[in-house]
Amino acid sequence: MKHTLLALCLSTLIAQPAVAEFHNQPHAAGIETYGYQWNTPDQDMNRALAHPADAKKGEAAYKICKGCHKADGSGLADADYPQLAGQHASVIIKQIMDIRAGRRDNPRMYPFSGDWIVSAEEIADIAAYLNALPTPGSNGKGNGYNLAHGKALYEKDCATCHGKSGEGDAGKFIPMVAGQHFIYLKRETRESRDQGRRNASPEMVKALKSYTDADVEAVSDYMARLSVAGKR
Amino acid sequence: MPVLKPRMLAAVVCFAGTLASAGTVQAADDAAKAAGIANEICAGCHGVDGNSVAPTFPRLAGQQKVYLLRELKDFKSGKHVDEVMNPIASRLSDEDMVNLAAFYAAQKSTPGIVTNPALLPLGKALYMNGNAKSDIPACSSCHEEDGSGGGKFPRVAGQHVEYTLNELRLYATGKRTNGARVMQAVAERMSEEETRAVAEYMASMP
């Protein structure tokens, strides 16, 4: 007893832990890697998907997110914080798990989404809570100059997956894009085209291959103005 | 008591601790026992009712029970490295810690002390809204608008400015790592002015 206490005293008086960058995001292989496959099985994700989600618990757990994504899930257009209200639960779960594993780079959010602060089950609860929130129509929009061009592009290249009204597909992990902030849509579309969004769908990247920045802007403005019946 | 510097005090407590034959404080099984320990060991630094006077010693009155217990356990195990609290907590039993946490959580906190009122507006803005430019989430989202911590997170209302500043610097430099990693990210994203301002605002919260 005397010895352990003495040792403890000495060690606590002398030792200082090294500066640990333990909240830095890990890096996992993504679309830039040969043989990349989209949405491969992930243990953490399967746990969350199998969890009988409880939106009420999700509301409480969402506290750690709302400092950025806001109480109503509307995000913040200027800061590139995406709107989460009304998004499919499966999409929210997949995206967070991709960020946790390092398949989607997001160092800004990573410290607030690791398993030290939120469990896989809590993520499922949060996702259920967010999915049930109405999507505010107050999202950021573009300049509106090229909506006809945007519509044509969207209906030709995107609607097959994201749906005519931008509703996405929960079963296929395809995000709802309707009513999302324009700046965020533009960034994600561009990043997907340029393989900066490393967890992107390869088929979607193919569809974007010939897109100019002006095309990206037009289609993003169009998506930001879409709305899904019953979501507002 | 306040004349002693924490580091010196720690050395004294350590020394006394190693000499004491029993080494452990007798297990307490009720609040009265906890109050006894609090009076005997803790009051000199944390105040009789957990409202410490010296600004380097945190106020414990009204602090969240879950958080108090976690801190005491982490001090005892050495997970939370602190030269003053490690030797003190090492002498507490599990039961002592549960009782002490309940004791301090039940104490009424007295108003905190603002040392630079000019910083309050900036502190309030950061606390309530965060700073999206540097990805600092609103403190209120976790610590609650009233600073009570809401059960899951520590109470910050009425805390001493000097203690809060010290903790935020420990987080920012990666020296306080026992808890959730969120605070390291929050603290390192804050400017010096923001850190000072938010510490003042927390002290001002009733």
XYZ file of C-alpha atoms in Angstrom:
438
model
C 0.000 0.000 0.000
C 2.704 2.454 1.049
C 4.722 1.592 -2.009
C 1.916 1.850 -4.491
C 0.836 5.164 -3.048
C 4.375 6.473 -3.136
C 4.795 5.294 -6.698
C 1.517 6.899 -7.653
C 2.513 10.146 -5.996
C 5.847 10.219 -7.769
C 4.371 9.306 -11.118
C 1.636 11.897 -10.861
C 4.090 14.584 -9.839
C 6.440 13.833 -12.712
C 4.535 12.235 -15.577
C 2.752 14.325 -18.185
C 0.943 12.490 -20.969
C 2.132 13.266 -24.465
C -0.110 15.462 -26.580
C -2.296 12.842 -28.177
C -3.998 13.717 -31.423
C -6.494 11.029 -30.626
C -9.428 12.758 -32.172
C -7.900 12.888 -35.646
C -9.910 11.038 -38.255
C -8.572 7.704 -39.514
C -8.173 7.082 -43.225
C -9.741 4.107 -45.018
C -9.641 3.137 -48.683
C -12.259 4.832 -50.856
C -13.078 5.490 -54.485
C -9.512 6.596 -55.233
C -8.417 3.015 -54.544
C -8.365 0.312 -57.198
C -11.123 -2.270 -56.634
C -13.279 0.077 -54.545
C -16.752 -1.208 -53.882
C -19.479 1.091 -52.663
C -21.307 0.242 -49.425
C -19.413 -2.865 -48.393
C -20.615 -4.586 -45.199
C -19.667 -2.744 -42.019
C -20.148 -4.224 -38.556
C -20.871 -0.942 -36.802
C -23.382 -0.030 -39.493
C -25.145 -3.378 -39.310
C -25.486 -2.975 -35.563
C -27.113 0.404 -36.014
C -29.397 -0.827 -38.803
C -30.537 -3.821 -36.723
C -31.295 -1.685 -33.668
C -35.004 -1.092 -32.972
C -34.693 2.681 -33.157
C -36.382 4.946 -30.632
C -36.904 8.512 -31.876
C -37.585 9.775 -28.355
C -34.167 8.598 -27.179
C -32.770 9.979 -30.410
C -33.995 13.443 -29.537
C -31.935 13.363 -26.322
C -28.864 11.904 -28.006
C -29.088 14.518 -30.790
C -27.839 17.117 -28.275
C -24.256 16.484 -29.286
C -25.105 17.229 -32.922
C -27.379 20.217 -32.645
C -24.544 22.619 -31.806
C -23.808 22.460 -35.553
C -26.826 20.905 -37.286
C -29.254 23.044 -35.208
C -32.246 22.091 -33.084
C -34.605 21.712 -36.064
C -32.046 19.769 -38.124
C -31.823 22.550 -40.695
C -28.028 22.815 -40.601
C -26.386 26.047 -41.678
C -26.012 26.930 -45.332
C -23.034 29.270 -44.971
C -21.013 26.852 -42.876
C -21.708 23.887 -45.117
C -23.556 22.078 -42.331
C -26.021 19.889 -44.217
C -29.695 19.806 -43.407
C -30.574 16.501 -41.777
C -34.297 16.984 -41.086
C -36.309 14.438 -43.068
C -33.251 12.593 -44.418
C -33.559 8.809 -44.625
C -32.412 7.062 -41.459
C -30.377 4.550 -43.484
C -28.513 7.382 -45.208
C -27.700 9.140 -41.926
C -26.433 5.878 -40.451
C -24.294 5.019 -43.482
C -22.745 8.476 -43.704
C -21.771 8.601 -40.034
C -20.319 5.115 -40.177
C -18.323 6.083 -43.267
C -17.013 9.129 -41.400
C -16.170 7.030 -38.331
C -14.283 4.515 -40.435
C -12.516 7.187 -42.503
C -14.155 6.389 -45.835
C -15.609 9.894 -46.003
C -13.335 12.701 -44.880
C -14.909 15.024 -42.351
C -12.339 16.164 -39.791
C -14.612 19.010 -38.726
C -17.291 16.653 -37.434
C -15.278 13.569 -36.586
C -14.551 14.395 -32.902
C -18.305 14.687 -32.315
C -19.344 11.444 -33.951
C -16.938 8.807 -32.636
C -17.922 5.838 -30.476
C -16.557 7.620 -27.380
C -19.493 10.010 -27.514
C -22.219 8.204 -29.462
C -22.919 4.461 -29.736
C -24.125 2.676 -32.888
C -27.531 2.263 -31.226
C -27.728 5.968 -30.388
C -26.913 6.802 -33.992
C -29.889 4.685 -35.062
C -32.080 6.526 -32.540
C -30.826 9.909 -33.775
C -31.431 8.862 -37.389
C -35.030 7.876 -36.595
C -35.578 11.182 -34.823
C -34.167 13.244 -37.686
C -36.031 11.289 -40.326
C -39.349 12.185 -38.673
C -38.601 15.945 -38.516
C -40.270 18.123 -41.142
C -37.881 19.461 -43.791
C -37.863 23.258 -43.502
C -38.188 24.907 -46.911
C -35.885 27.703 -45.768
C -32.757 26.017 -47.121
C -30.143 27.973 -49.059
C -30.787 28.189 -52.825
C -28.698 29.195 -55.830
C -29.154 32.242 -58.057
C -31.981 30.630 -60.024
C -30.530 31.611 -63.429
C -30.205 28.138 -64.937
C -33.060 26.142 -63.525
C -34.300 24.839 -66.886
C -30.831 23.485 -67.662
C -30.609 22.054 -64.142
C -33.954 20.316 -64.516
C -32.976 18.766 -67.840
C -29.711 17.448 -66.405
C -31.401 16.149 -63.288
C -34.135 14.301 -65.134
C -31.674 12.792 -67.581
C -28.874 11.740 -65.209
C -30.017 11.784 -61.600
C -33.726 11.090 -61.248
C -33.339 7.344 -61.874
C -31.625 7.059 -58.519
C -32.562 10.175 -56.524
C -36.211 10.142 -57.680
C -38.263 12.656 -59.636
C -38.871 14.838 -56.573
C -35.423 14.272 -55.089
C -36.815 11.876 -52.499
C -33.944 9.376 -52.685
C -34.387 5.756 -51.645
C -34.054 4.601 -48.065
C -33.669 0.927 -48.994
C -30.778 1.690 -51.345
C -29.046 4.260 -49.094
C -29.662 6.956 -51.708
C -29.929 10.387 -50.064
C -32.917 12.677 -50.326
C -31.529 15.726 -52.112
C -34.739 17.780 -52.183
C -34.567 20.899 -50.033
C -30.905 20.425 -49.130
C -28.698 23.534 -48.964
C -27.483 24.601 -52.395
C -23.885 25.183 -51.260
C -23.710 21.720 -49.747
C -25.254 20.028 -52.827
C -22.878 21.871 -55.116
C -19.893 20.881 -53.039
C -20.865 17.223 -52.741
C -21.701 16.934 -56.427
C -18.395 18.522 -57.407
C -16.446 16.489 -54.863
C -18.130 13.299 -56.100
C -17.199 14.128 -59.679
C -13.583 14.796 -58.659
C -13.384 11.748 -56.362
C -12.941 13.961 -53.310
C -15.985 12.406 -51.711
C -14.364 9.043 -51.286
C -17.467 7.048 -50.346
C -19.391 8.093 -53.463
C -21.373 5.763 -55.696
C -19.218 4.850 -58.734
C -22.261 4.846 -61.018
C -23.090 8.364 -59.954
C -19.506 9.440 -60.536
C -19.805 8.040 -64.050
C -22.979 10.053 -64.600
C -21.132 13.197 -63.525
C -18.039 12.644 -65.611
C -18.790 15.198 -68.315
C -20.279 17.797 -65.969
C -18.784 21.270 -66.055
C -18.808 23.432 -62.923
C -21.702 25.361 -64.469
C -23.656 22.107 -64.932
C -22.988 21.198 -61.291
C -24.236 24.589 -60.181
C -27.401 24.381 -62.284
C -28.348 20.881 -61.182
C -27.626 21.729 -57.538
C -29.845 24.802 -57.667
C -32.606 22.658 -59.154
C -32.253 19.992 -56.428
C -32.282 22.613 -53.662
C -35.698 23.782 -54.912
C -37.299 20.342 -55.075
C -39.702 19.289 -52.349
C -41.106 15.928 -51.376
C -44.843 15.672 -50.673
C -45.582 15.090 -46.984
C -42.071 16.021 -45.843
C -42.773 19.630 -44.882
C -5.064 26.833 3.258
C -5.157 29.037 0.143
C -1.591 30.198 0.822
C -0.207 26.804 -0.201
C 0.392 26.340 -3.931
C -1.442 23.281 -5.334
C 1.777 21.497 -6.231
C 3.259 21.943 -2.755
C 0.011 20.941 -1.192
C -0.044 17.802 -3.282
C 3.379 16.872 -2.072
C 2.284 17.359 1.523
C -0.877 15.316 1.065
C 1.090 12.581 -0.688
C 3.621 12.447 2.054
C 0.997 12.271 4.750
C -0.835 9.622 2.752
C 2.169 7.338 2.503
C 2.838 7.617 6.217
C -0.715 6.930 7.315
C -0.941 3.310 8.385
C -4.452 2.485 7.166
C -4.241 4.517 3.977
C -7.896 4.168 3.194
C -10.685 6.276 4.482
C -13.206 4.049 6.176
C -16.065 3.046 3.946
C -19.033 5.303 4.328
C -22.478 3.989 3.682
C -24.605 7.086 3.974
C -24.678 10.777 3.234
C -23.632 11.696 6.738
C -20.446 9.708 6.333
C -19.850 11.473 3.019
C -20.333 14.816 4.718
C -17.758 13.737 7.281
C -15.162 12.967 4.622
C -16.027 16.139 2.758
C -15.456 18.163 5.897
C -12.299 16.405 6.887
C -10.499 16.059 3.545
C -12.151 18.115 0.850
C -13.478 21.254 2.521
C -10.077 22.940 2.770
C -9.970 23.246 -0.991
C -13.530 22.787 -2.239
C -15.320 24.612 0.607
C -17.593 23.083 3.257
C -20.587 22.998 0.919
C -18.650 22.548 -2.321
C -18.616 26.282 -3.074
C -14.851 26.705 -3.063
C -13.375 30.138 -2.504
C -9.984 29.874 -4.201
C -10.477 30.195 -7.979
C -8.098 27.356 -8.847
C -10.221 24.795 -6.985
C -13.371 23.848 -8.850
C -16.765 24.368 -7.333
C -18.489 21.049 -6.820
C -21.833 22.235 -5.392
C -24.714 21.215 -7.643
C -22.378 19.432 -10.069
C -23.875 16.434 -11.892
C -23.672 13.259 -9.826
C -22.690 11.030 -12.740
C -19.875 13.363 -13.690
C -18.585 13.739 -10.115
C -18.418 9.983 -9.703
C -16.679 9.515 -13.035
C -14.106 12.153 -12.173
C -13.384 10.635 -8.766
C -12.960 7.189 -10.307
C -10.683 8.576 -13.006
C -8.599 10.440 -10.439
C -8.279 7.257 -8.411
C -7.298 5.075 -11.375
C -4.929 7.756 -12.635
C -6.809 8.042 -15.927
C -7.301 11.706 -15.144
C -3.815 12.828 -14.254
C -3.775 15.549 -11.635
C -1.040 15.880 -9.065
C -3.412 17.165 -6.396
C -6.453 14.949 -6.820
C -4.752 11.611 -7.663
C -3.354 10.930 -4.181
C -6.536 12.155 -2.518
C -8.846 9.983 -4.594
C -6.576 6.970 -4.235
C -7.586 6.817 -0.581
C -11.322 6.772 -1.276
C -13.305 3.528 -1.537
C -15.882 2.962 -4.266
C -18.583 3.561 -1.722
C -16.991 6.810 -0.523
C -16.972 8.041 -4.077
C -20.639 7.225 -4.681
C -21.582 8.969 -1.437
C -19.385 11.992 -2.061
C -20.793 12.410 -5.564
C -24.321 12.362 -4.167
C -23.318 14.760 -1.387
C -21.852 17.436 -3.662
C -24.584 17.057 -6.280
C -27.131 17.866 -3.569
C -25.388 21.048 -2.352
C -26.752 24.420 -3.425
C -24.368 26.454 -5.532
C -23.790 30.106 -4.720
C -23.379 32.713 -7.508
C -20.038 32.661 -9.346
C -17.598 35.549 -9.691
C -17.166 37.448 -12.941
C -13.697 38.974 -13.253
C -14.058 40.839 -16.567
C -17.654 41.832 -17.395
C -16.610 43.408 -20.703
C -16.140 39.911 -22.137
C -19.652 38.690 -21.264
C -21.374 39.519 -24.602
C -18.788 37.599 -26.641
C -18.880 34.766 -24.121
C -22.639 34.527 -24.299
C -22.648 34.512 -28.106
C -20.141 31.687 -28.216
C -21.880 29.721 -25.493
C -25.307 29.946 -27.110
C -24.401 29.768 -30.812
C -20.872 28.454 -31.121
C -18.738 29.765 -33.970
C -19.484 28.173 -37.319
C -16.413 29.809 -38.922
C -14.135 27.622 -36.852
C -16.596 24.731 -36.345
C -17.120 25.313 -32.644
C -20.508 23.852 -31.742
C -22.682 25.794 -29.327
C -21.692 24.933 -25.751
C -25.372 25.152 -24.807
C -26.176 22.133 -26.961
C -24.375 19.825 -24.532
C -23.994 21.836 -21.322
C -27.579 23.199 -21.628
C -28.632 26.820 -21.947
C -28.626 27.221 -18.171
C -25.212 25.575 -17.787
C -26.643 22.757 -15.673
C -25.233 19.992 -17.865
C -28.569 18.218 -17.943
C -27.426 14.982 -16.330
C -25.128 13.676 -19.036
C -22.632 16.537 -19.259
C -20.851 18.489 -16.522
C -22.429 21.558 -14.980
C -20.464 24.685 -15.887
C -22.687 27.425 -14.426
C -21.062 29.552 -11.724
C -17.672 27.867 -12.072
C -14.526 29.862 -11.257
C -13.011 31.652 -14.266
C -9.491 30.571 -13.400
C -10.423 26.894 -13.072
C -12.363 26.893 -16.351
C -9.474 28.591 -18.162
C -7.062 26.030 -16.810
C -9.259 23.103 -17.908
C -9.833 24.517 -21.386
C -6.071 24.915 -21.807
C -5.466 21.378 -20.595
C -7.971 20.116 -23.165
C -6.496 22.236 -25.947
C -2.991 20.953 -25.324
C -4.098 17.330 -25.037
C -3.283 17.064 -21.339
C -6.764 16.235 -20.112
C -7.833 13.171 -22.000
C -9.791 11.026 -19.572
C -13.231 12.079 -20.739
C -14.886 12.289 -24.101
C -12.653 13.607 -26.858
C -15.155 16.244 -27.814
C -13.743 18.835 -25.456
C -10.269 18.578 -26.922
C -11.696 19.455 -30.326
C -13.839 22.261 -28.903
C -11.006 23.801 -26.896
C -8.381 23.728 -29.623
C -10.754 25.497 -32.017
C -11.239 28.402 -29.622
C -9.168 31.598 -29.762
C -7.602 32.987 -26.591
C -10.222 35.727 -26.474
C -13.086 33.273 -26.946
C -11.690 31.053 -24.198
C -11.508 33.927 -21.744
C -14.917 35.247 -22.737
C -16.741 31.948 -22.393
C -15.125 31.319 -19.001
C -16.483 34.676 -17.821
C -19.916 33.903 -19.190
C -20.021 30.524 -17.459
C -19.058 32.160 -14.160
C -21.945 34.605 -14.619
C -24.558 31.877 -15.022
C -26.628 31.350 -11.889
